[in-house]
Short mmCIF file of C-alpha atoms in Angstrom, two decimals:
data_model
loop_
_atom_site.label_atom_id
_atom_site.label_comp_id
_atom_site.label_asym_id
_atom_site.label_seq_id
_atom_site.Cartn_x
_atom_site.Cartn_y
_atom_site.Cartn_z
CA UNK A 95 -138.66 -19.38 12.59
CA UNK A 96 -137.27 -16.10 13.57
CA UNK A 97 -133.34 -15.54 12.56
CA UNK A 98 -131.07 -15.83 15.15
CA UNK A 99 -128.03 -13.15 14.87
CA UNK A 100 -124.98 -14.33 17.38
CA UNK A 101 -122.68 -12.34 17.99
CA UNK A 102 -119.62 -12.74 19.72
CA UNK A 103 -117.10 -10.66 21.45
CA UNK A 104 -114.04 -9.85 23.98
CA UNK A 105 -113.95 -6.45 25.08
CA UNK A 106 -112.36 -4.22 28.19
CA UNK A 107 -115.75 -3.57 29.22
CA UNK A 108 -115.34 0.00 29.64
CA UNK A 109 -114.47 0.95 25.60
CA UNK A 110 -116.40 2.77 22.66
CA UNK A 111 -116.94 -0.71 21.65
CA UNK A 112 -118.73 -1.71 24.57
CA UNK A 113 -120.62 1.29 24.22
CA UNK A 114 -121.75 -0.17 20.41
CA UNK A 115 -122.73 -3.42 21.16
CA UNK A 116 -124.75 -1.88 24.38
CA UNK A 117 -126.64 -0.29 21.56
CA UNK A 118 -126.90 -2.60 18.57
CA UNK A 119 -127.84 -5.71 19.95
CA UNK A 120 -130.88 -3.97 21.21
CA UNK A 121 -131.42 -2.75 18.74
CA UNK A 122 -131.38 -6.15 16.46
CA UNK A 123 -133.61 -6.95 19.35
CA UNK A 124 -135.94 -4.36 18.53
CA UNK A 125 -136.40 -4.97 14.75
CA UNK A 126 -137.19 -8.48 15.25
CA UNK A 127 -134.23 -10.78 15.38
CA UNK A 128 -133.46 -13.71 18.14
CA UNK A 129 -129.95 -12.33 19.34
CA UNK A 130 -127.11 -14.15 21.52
CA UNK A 131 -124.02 -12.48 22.94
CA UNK A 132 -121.25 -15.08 23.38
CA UNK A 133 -118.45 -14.06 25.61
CA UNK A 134 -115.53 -14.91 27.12
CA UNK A 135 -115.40 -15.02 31.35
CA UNK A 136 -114.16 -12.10 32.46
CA UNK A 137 -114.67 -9.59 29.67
CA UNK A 138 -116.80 -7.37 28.10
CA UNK A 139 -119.45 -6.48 27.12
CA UNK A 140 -121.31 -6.25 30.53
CA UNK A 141 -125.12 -6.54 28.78
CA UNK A 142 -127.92 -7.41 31.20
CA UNK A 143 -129.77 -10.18 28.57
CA UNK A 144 -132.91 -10.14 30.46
CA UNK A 145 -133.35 -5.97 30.11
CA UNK A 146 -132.65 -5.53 26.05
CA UNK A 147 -134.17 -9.20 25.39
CA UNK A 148 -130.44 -10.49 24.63
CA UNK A 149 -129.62 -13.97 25.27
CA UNK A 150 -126.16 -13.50 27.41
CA UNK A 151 -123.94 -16.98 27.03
CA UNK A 152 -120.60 -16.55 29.20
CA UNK A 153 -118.51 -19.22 27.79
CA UNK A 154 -116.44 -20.97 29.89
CA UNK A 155 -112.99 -20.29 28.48
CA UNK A 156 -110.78 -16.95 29.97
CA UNK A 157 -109.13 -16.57 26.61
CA UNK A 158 -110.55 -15.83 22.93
CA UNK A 159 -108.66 -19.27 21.78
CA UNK A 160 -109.25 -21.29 23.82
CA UNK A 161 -113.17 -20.77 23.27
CA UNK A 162 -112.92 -22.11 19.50
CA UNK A 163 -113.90 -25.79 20.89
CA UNK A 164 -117.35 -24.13 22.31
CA UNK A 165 -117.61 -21.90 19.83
CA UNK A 166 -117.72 -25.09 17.27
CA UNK A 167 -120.87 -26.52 19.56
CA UNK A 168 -122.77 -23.71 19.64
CA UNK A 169 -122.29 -23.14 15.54
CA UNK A 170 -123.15 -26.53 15.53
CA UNK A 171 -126.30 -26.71 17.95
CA UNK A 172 -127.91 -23.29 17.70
CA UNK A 173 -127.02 -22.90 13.73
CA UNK A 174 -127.74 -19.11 13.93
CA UNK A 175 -128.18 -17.26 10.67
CA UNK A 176 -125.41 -14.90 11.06
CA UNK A 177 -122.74 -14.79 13.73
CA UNK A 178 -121.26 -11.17 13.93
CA UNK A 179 -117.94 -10.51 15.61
CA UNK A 180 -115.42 -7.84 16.46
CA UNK A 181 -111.98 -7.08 16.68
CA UNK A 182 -108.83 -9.50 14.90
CA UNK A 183 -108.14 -12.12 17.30
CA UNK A 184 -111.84 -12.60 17.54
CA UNK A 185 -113.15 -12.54 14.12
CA UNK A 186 -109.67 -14.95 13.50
CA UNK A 187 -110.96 -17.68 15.71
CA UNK A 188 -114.57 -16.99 14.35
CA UNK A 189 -113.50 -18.12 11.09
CA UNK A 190 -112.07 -21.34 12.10
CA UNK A 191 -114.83 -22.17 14.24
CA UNK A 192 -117.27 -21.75 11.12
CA UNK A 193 -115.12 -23.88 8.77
CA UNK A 194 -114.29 -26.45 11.36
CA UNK A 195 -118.04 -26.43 12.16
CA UNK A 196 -119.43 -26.41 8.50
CA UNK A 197 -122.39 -25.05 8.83
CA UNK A 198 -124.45 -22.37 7.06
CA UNK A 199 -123.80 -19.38 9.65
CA UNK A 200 -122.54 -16.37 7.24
CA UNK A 201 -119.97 -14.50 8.90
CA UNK A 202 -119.71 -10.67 9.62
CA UNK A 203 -116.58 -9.69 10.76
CA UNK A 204 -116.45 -5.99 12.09
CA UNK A 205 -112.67 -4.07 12.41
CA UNK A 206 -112.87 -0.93 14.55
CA UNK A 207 -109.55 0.85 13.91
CA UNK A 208 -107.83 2.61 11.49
CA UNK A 209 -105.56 -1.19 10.59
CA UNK A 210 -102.26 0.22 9.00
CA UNK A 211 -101.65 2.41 12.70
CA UNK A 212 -102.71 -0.21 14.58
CA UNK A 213 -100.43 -2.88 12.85
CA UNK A 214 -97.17 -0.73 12.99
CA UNK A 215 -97.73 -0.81 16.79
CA UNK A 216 -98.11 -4.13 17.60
CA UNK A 217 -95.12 -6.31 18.28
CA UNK A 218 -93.58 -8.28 14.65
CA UNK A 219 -95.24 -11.83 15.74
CA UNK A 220 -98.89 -10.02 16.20
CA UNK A 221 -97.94 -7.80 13.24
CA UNK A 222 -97.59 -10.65 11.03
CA UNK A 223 -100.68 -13.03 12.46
CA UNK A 224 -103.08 -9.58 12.23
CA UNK A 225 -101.51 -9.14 8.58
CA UNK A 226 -101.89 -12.33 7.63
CA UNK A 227 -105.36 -13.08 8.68
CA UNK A 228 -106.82 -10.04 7.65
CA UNK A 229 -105.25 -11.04 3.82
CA UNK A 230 -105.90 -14.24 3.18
CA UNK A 231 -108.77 -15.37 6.01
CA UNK A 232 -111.31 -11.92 5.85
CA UNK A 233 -112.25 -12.77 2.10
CA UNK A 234 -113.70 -15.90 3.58
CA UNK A 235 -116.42 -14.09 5.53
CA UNK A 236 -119.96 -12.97 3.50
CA UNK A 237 -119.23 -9.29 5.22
CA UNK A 238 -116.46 -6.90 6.47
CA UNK A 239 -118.06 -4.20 8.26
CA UNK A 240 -115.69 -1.09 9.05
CA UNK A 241 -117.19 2.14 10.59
CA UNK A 242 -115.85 4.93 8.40
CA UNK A 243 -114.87 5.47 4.83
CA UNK A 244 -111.19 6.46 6.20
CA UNK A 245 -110.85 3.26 8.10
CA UNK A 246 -111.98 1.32 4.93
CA UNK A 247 -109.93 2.53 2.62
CA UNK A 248 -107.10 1.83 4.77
CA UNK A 249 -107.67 -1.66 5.40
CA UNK A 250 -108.45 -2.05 1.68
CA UNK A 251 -105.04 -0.65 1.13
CA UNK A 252 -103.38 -2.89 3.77
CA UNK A 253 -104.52 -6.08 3.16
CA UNK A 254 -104.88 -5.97 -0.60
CA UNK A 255 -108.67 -6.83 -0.31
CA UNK A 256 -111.24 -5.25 -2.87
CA UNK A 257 -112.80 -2.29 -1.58
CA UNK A 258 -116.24 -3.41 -3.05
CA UNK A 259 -115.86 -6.29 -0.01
CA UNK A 260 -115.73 -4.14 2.70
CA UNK A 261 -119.34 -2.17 3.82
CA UNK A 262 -118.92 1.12 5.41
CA UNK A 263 -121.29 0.75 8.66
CA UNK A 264 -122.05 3.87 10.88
CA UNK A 265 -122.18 3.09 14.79
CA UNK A 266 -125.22 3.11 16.48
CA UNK A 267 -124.66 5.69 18.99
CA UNK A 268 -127.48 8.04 19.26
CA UNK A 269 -130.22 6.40 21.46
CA UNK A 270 -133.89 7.45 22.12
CA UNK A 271 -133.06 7.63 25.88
CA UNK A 272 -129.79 9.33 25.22
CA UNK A 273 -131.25 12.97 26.18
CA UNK A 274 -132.97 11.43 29.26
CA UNK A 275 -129.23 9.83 30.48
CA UNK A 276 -127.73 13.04 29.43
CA UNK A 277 -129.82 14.26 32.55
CA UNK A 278 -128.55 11.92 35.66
CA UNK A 279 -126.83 13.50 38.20
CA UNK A 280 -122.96 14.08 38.38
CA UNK A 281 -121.42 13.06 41.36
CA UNK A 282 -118.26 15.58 41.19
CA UNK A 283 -117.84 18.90 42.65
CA UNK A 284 -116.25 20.79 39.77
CA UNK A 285 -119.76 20.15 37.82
CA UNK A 286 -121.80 22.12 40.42
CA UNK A 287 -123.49 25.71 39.56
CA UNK A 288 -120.84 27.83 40.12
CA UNK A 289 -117.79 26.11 39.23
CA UNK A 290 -115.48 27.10 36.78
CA UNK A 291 -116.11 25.70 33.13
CA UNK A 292 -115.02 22.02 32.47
CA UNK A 293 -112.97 20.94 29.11
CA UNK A 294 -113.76 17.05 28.93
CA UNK A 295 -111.67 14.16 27.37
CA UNK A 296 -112.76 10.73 27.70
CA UNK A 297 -111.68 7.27 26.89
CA UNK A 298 -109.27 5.16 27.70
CA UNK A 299 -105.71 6.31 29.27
CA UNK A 300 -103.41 4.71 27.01
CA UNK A 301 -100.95 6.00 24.52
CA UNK A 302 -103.43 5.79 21.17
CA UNK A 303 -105.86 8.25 23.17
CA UNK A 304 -102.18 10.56 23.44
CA UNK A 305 -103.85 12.48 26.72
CA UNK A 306 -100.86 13.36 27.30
CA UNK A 307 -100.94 16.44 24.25
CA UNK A 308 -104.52 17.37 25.69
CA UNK A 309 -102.46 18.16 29.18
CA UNK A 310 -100.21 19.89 27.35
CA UNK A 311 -102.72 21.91 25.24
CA UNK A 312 -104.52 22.56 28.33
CA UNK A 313 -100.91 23.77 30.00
CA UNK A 314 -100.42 26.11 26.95
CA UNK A 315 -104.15 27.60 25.98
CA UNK A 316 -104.81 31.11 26.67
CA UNK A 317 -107.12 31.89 29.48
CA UNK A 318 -106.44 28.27 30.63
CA UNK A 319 -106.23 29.46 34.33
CA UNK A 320 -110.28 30.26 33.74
CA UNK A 321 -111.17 26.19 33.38
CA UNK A 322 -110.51 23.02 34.61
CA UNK A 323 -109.54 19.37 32.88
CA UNK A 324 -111.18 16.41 33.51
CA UNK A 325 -110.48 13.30 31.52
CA UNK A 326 -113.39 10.26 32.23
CA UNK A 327 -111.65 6.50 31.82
CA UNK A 328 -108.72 4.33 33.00
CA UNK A 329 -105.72 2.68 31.78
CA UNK A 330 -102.21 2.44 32.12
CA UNK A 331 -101.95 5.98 31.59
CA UNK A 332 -102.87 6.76 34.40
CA UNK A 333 -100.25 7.48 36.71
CA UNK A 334 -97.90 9.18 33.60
CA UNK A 335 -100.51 11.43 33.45
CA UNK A 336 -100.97 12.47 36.87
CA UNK A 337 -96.62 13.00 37.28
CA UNK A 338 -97.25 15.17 34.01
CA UNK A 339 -99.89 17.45 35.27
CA UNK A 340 -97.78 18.13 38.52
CA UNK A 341 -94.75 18.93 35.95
CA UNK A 342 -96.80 21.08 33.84
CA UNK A 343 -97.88 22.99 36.86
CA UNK A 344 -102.18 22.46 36.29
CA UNK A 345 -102.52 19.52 39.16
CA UNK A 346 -104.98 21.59 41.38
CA UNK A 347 -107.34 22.01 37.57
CA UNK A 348 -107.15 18.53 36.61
CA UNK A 349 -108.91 15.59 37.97
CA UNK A 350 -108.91 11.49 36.63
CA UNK A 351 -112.04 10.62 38.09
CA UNK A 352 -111.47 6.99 36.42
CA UNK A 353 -114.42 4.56 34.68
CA UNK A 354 -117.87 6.70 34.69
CA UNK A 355 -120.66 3.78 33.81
CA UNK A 356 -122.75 6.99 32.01
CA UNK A 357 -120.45 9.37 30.57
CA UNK A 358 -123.47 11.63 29.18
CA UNK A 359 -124.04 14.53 31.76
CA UNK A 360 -120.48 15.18 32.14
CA UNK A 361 -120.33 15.14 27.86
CA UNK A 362 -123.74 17.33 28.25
CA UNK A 363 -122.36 19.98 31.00
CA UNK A 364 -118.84 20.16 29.57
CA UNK A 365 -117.61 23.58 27.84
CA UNK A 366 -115.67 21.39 25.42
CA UNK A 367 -114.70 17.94 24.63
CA UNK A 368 -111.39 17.63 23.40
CA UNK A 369 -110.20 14.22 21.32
CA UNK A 370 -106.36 14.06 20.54
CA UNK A 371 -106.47 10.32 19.73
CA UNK A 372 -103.35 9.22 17.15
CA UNK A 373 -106.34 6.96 15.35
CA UNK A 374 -109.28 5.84 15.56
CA UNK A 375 -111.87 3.70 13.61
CA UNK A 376 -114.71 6.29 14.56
CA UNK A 377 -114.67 8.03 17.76
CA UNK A 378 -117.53 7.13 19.46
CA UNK A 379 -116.84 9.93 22.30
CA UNK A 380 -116.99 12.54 19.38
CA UNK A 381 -120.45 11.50 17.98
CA UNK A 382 -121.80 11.35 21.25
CA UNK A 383 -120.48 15.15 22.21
CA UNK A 384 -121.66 16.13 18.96
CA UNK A 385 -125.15 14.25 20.10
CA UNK A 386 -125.42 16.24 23.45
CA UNK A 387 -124.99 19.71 21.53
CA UNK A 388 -121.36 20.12 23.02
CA UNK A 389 -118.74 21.53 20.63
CA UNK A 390 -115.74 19.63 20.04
CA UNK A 391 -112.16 19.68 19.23
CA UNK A 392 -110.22 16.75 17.58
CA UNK A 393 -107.21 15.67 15.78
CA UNK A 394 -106.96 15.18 12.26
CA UNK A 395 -106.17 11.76 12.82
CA UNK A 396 -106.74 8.34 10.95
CA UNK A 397 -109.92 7.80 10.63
CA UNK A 398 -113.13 9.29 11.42
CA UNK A 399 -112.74 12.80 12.66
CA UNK A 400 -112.49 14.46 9.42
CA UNK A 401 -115.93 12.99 8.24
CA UNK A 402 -117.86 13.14 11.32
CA UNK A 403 -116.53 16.89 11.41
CA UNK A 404 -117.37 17.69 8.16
CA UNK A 405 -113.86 18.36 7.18
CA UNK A 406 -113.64 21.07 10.31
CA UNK A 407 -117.02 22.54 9.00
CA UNK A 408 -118.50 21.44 12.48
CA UNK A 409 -115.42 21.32 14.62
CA UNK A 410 -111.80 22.18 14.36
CA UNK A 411 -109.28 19.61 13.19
CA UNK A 412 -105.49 19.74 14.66
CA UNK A 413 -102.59 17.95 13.41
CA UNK A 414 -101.55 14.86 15.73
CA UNK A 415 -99.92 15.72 18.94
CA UNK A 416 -99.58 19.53 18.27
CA UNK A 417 -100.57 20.57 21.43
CA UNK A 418 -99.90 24.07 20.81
CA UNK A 419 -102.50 24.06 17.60
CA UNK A 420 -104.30 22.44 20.03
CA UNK A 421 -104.57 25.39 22.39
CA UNK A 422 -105.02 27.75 20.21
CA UNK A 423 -108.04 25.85 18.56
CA UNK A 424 -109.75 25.22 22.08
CA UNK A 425 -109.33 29.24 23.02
CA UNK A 426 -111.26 29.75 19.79
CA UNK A 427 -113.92 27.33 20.01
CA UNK A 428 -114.30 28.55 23.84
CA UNK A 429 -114.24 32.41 22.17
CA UNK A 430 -117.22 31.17 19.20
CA UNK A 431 -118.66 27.73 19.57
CA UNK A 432 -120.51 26.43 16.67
CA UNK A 433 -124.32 26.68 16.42
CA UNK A 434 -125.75 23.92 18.38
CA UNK A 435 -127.94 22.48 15.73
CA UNK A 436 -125.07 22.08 12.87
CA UNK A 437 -123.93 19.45 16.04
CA UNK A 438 -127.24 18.08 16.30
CA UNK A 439 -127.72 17.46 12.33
CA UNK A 440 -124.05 15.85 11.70
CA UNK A 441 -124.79 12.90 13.79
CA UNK A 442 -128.14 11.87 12.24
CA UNK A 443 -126.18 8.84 10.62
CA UNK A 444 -125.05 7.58 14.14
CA UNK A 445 -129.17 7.54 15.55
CA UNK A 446 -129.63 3.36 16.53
CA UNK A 447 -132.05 3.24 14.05
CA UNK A 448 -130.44 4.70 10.67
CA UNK A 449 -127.39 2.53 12.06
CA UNK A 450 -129.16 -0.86 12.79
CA UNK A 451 -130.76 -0.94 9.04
CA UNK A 452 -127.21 -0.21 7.45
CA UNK A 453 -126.05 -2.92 9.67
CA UNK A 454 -128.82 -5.80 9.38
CA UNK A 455 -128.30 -4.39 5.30
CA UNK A 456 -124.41 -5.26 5.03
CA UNK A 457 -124.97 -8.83 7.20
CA UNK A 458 -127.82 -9.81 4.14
CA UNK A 459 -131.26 -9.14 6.26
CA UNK A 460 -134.41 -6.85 5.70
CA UNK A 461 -134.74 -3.85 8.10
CA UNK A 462 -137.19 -6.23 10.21
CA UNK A 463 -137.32 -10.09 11.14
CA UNK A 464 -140.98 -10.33 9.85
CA UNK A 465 -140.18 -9.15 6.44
CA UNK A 466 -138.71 -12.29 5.60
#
């Protein structure tokens, strides 16, 4: 019989990791492998099963806990070959689910962040559950799968893990209809013919993203007057940054247009995409500029930036929250934007299917179902 993959999850709906799994569980699909997306009621990721050939099971429990009891049934029941998961709280519960279960499943367990930043902002209870699990419960799964070499390192330096355990794993983010979605149209005025050139950020409004410096580097660039800001997501940002860019005087040239489903043809028209996240795992929103042929700017931050940008080779690389670096770099990449294909060729590691092998490779299976 065919493998079965499960994979389960908890997202925001509207994150860079919603905008991976949209992409690899298709694309397990797509090499051959039975896959089912367990999720929790209310949460993301919003996958249409019957479209991609995904079996979509909405558990009935509202929190990741309290959906270790049906999580134990269907280890039990469906017996899949590998159960993938994402993000601590998740891959926590996986764990005990499997052991409590006892069956066969190997477990993948995927962290998206740079850990050691993310720990030293969470709250000392959290701090010490996320510490603890990641030490002494993570060696208990077949595969730790961390998107860049940065990110790896660090969590092999925070939890005291070998690095041989943990398998570097690119994100699938460049699709074969990515060009053709690049294409839909934008409902916004400022991205009619005409209108003054666009600098784009994009992702969620909260303080990790640190919008706030791209306002301020926006406030401070030279020529600045000649564009306009528009920053794609939501969060709890939102109305901080709205008082700020009445304070800093650029109100009537920036817009939060809030949650865009496809984020592509804004990426695609935009003069610029600016990142000044304080870390990352691997910044999806970079890749997929990169993908589109749109230069970028980004902070140097923990992790993924420096590698995806080829150490500033393809794009500049600012200190965190130095907003006046910040302007200056945008003025220059405005002033002598990279050649388009050097964009093109640094996200070949990020197409679905380069990214799919590596990850069916680190969770123990062939490239394709009927090889086994």
């Amino acid at each position: 019989m065919t493998p079965k993959i499960a994979c389960f999850f908890a997202t925001s709906g509207h994150s860079g990791v919603d905008r991976v799994v949209k992409n690899l569980l298709p694309g397990m699909v797509a090499a051959g492998y039975r896959v089912d997306l367990l999720k929790i009621r209310r949460h993301g990721p919003q996958l249409t099963g019957e479209e991609h050939g995904v079996r979509v099971i909405e558990l009935k429990a509202k929190h990741v806990y309290t959906a270790l009891p049906e999580l134990i049934r269907y280890l039990r029941r469906e017996r899949p070959t590998v159960l993938l998961t994402d993000k601590d709280r998740v891959n926590r519960t996986a764990l005990l689910a499997r052991g409590i279960a006892r069956t066969e499943t190997r477990l993948s367990v995927r962290i998206g962040t740079t850990v050691s930043v993310n720990l030293a902002s969470r709250g000392v209870i959290d701090r010490f559950l996320q510490r603890y699990s990641m030490r002494y419960l993570y060696g208990l799964a077949e595969a730790i799968l961390i998107p860049s070499a940065g990110a790896a390192a660090d969590f092999a330096a925070a939890t005291g893990l070998a690095r041989e355990l943990i398998s570097v794993v690119p994100s699938p983010i460049v699709t074969p209809d990515f060009a053709t979605r690049s294409e839909d149209p934008i409902d916004h005025a400022w991205f009619r013919d005409g209108e003054p050139p666009v600098i784009l950020g994009v992702g969620e409004l909260s303080s990790r993203k640190d919008f706030a410096t791209l306002l301020r580097a926006f406030a401070a660039m030279p020529g600045s007057s000649a564009y306009r800001l528009v920053i794609i997501g939501r969060g709890r940002q939102q109305a901080a940054l709205q008082l700020l860019a009445t304070q800093l005087d650029i109100a009537d040239r920036f817009c939060l247009p809030g949650f865009v489903a496809n984020p592509y043809p804004y990426m695609k028209q935009a003069k610029l995409i600016a990142l000044t996240s304080r870390w990352e795992g691997m910044p999806v929103a970079l890749i997929e500029a990169l993908a589109l042929g749109t230069p970028v700017v980004s902070t140097d931050c923990p992790s993924g930036p420096r590698e995806i940008l080829e150490n500033g080779r393809i794009g500049p690389l600012v200190p965190v929250g130095d907003h006046r670096s910040f302007a200056q770099a945008m003025a220059q990449l405005l002033n002598a934007p990279p050649p388009r294909e050097a964009l093109l060729q640094a996200v070949k590691p990020y197409h679905l299917e380069n990214s799919v092998a590596r990850y069916l490779a680190a969770m123990g299976l062939p490239d394709s179902a009927g090889a086994i």
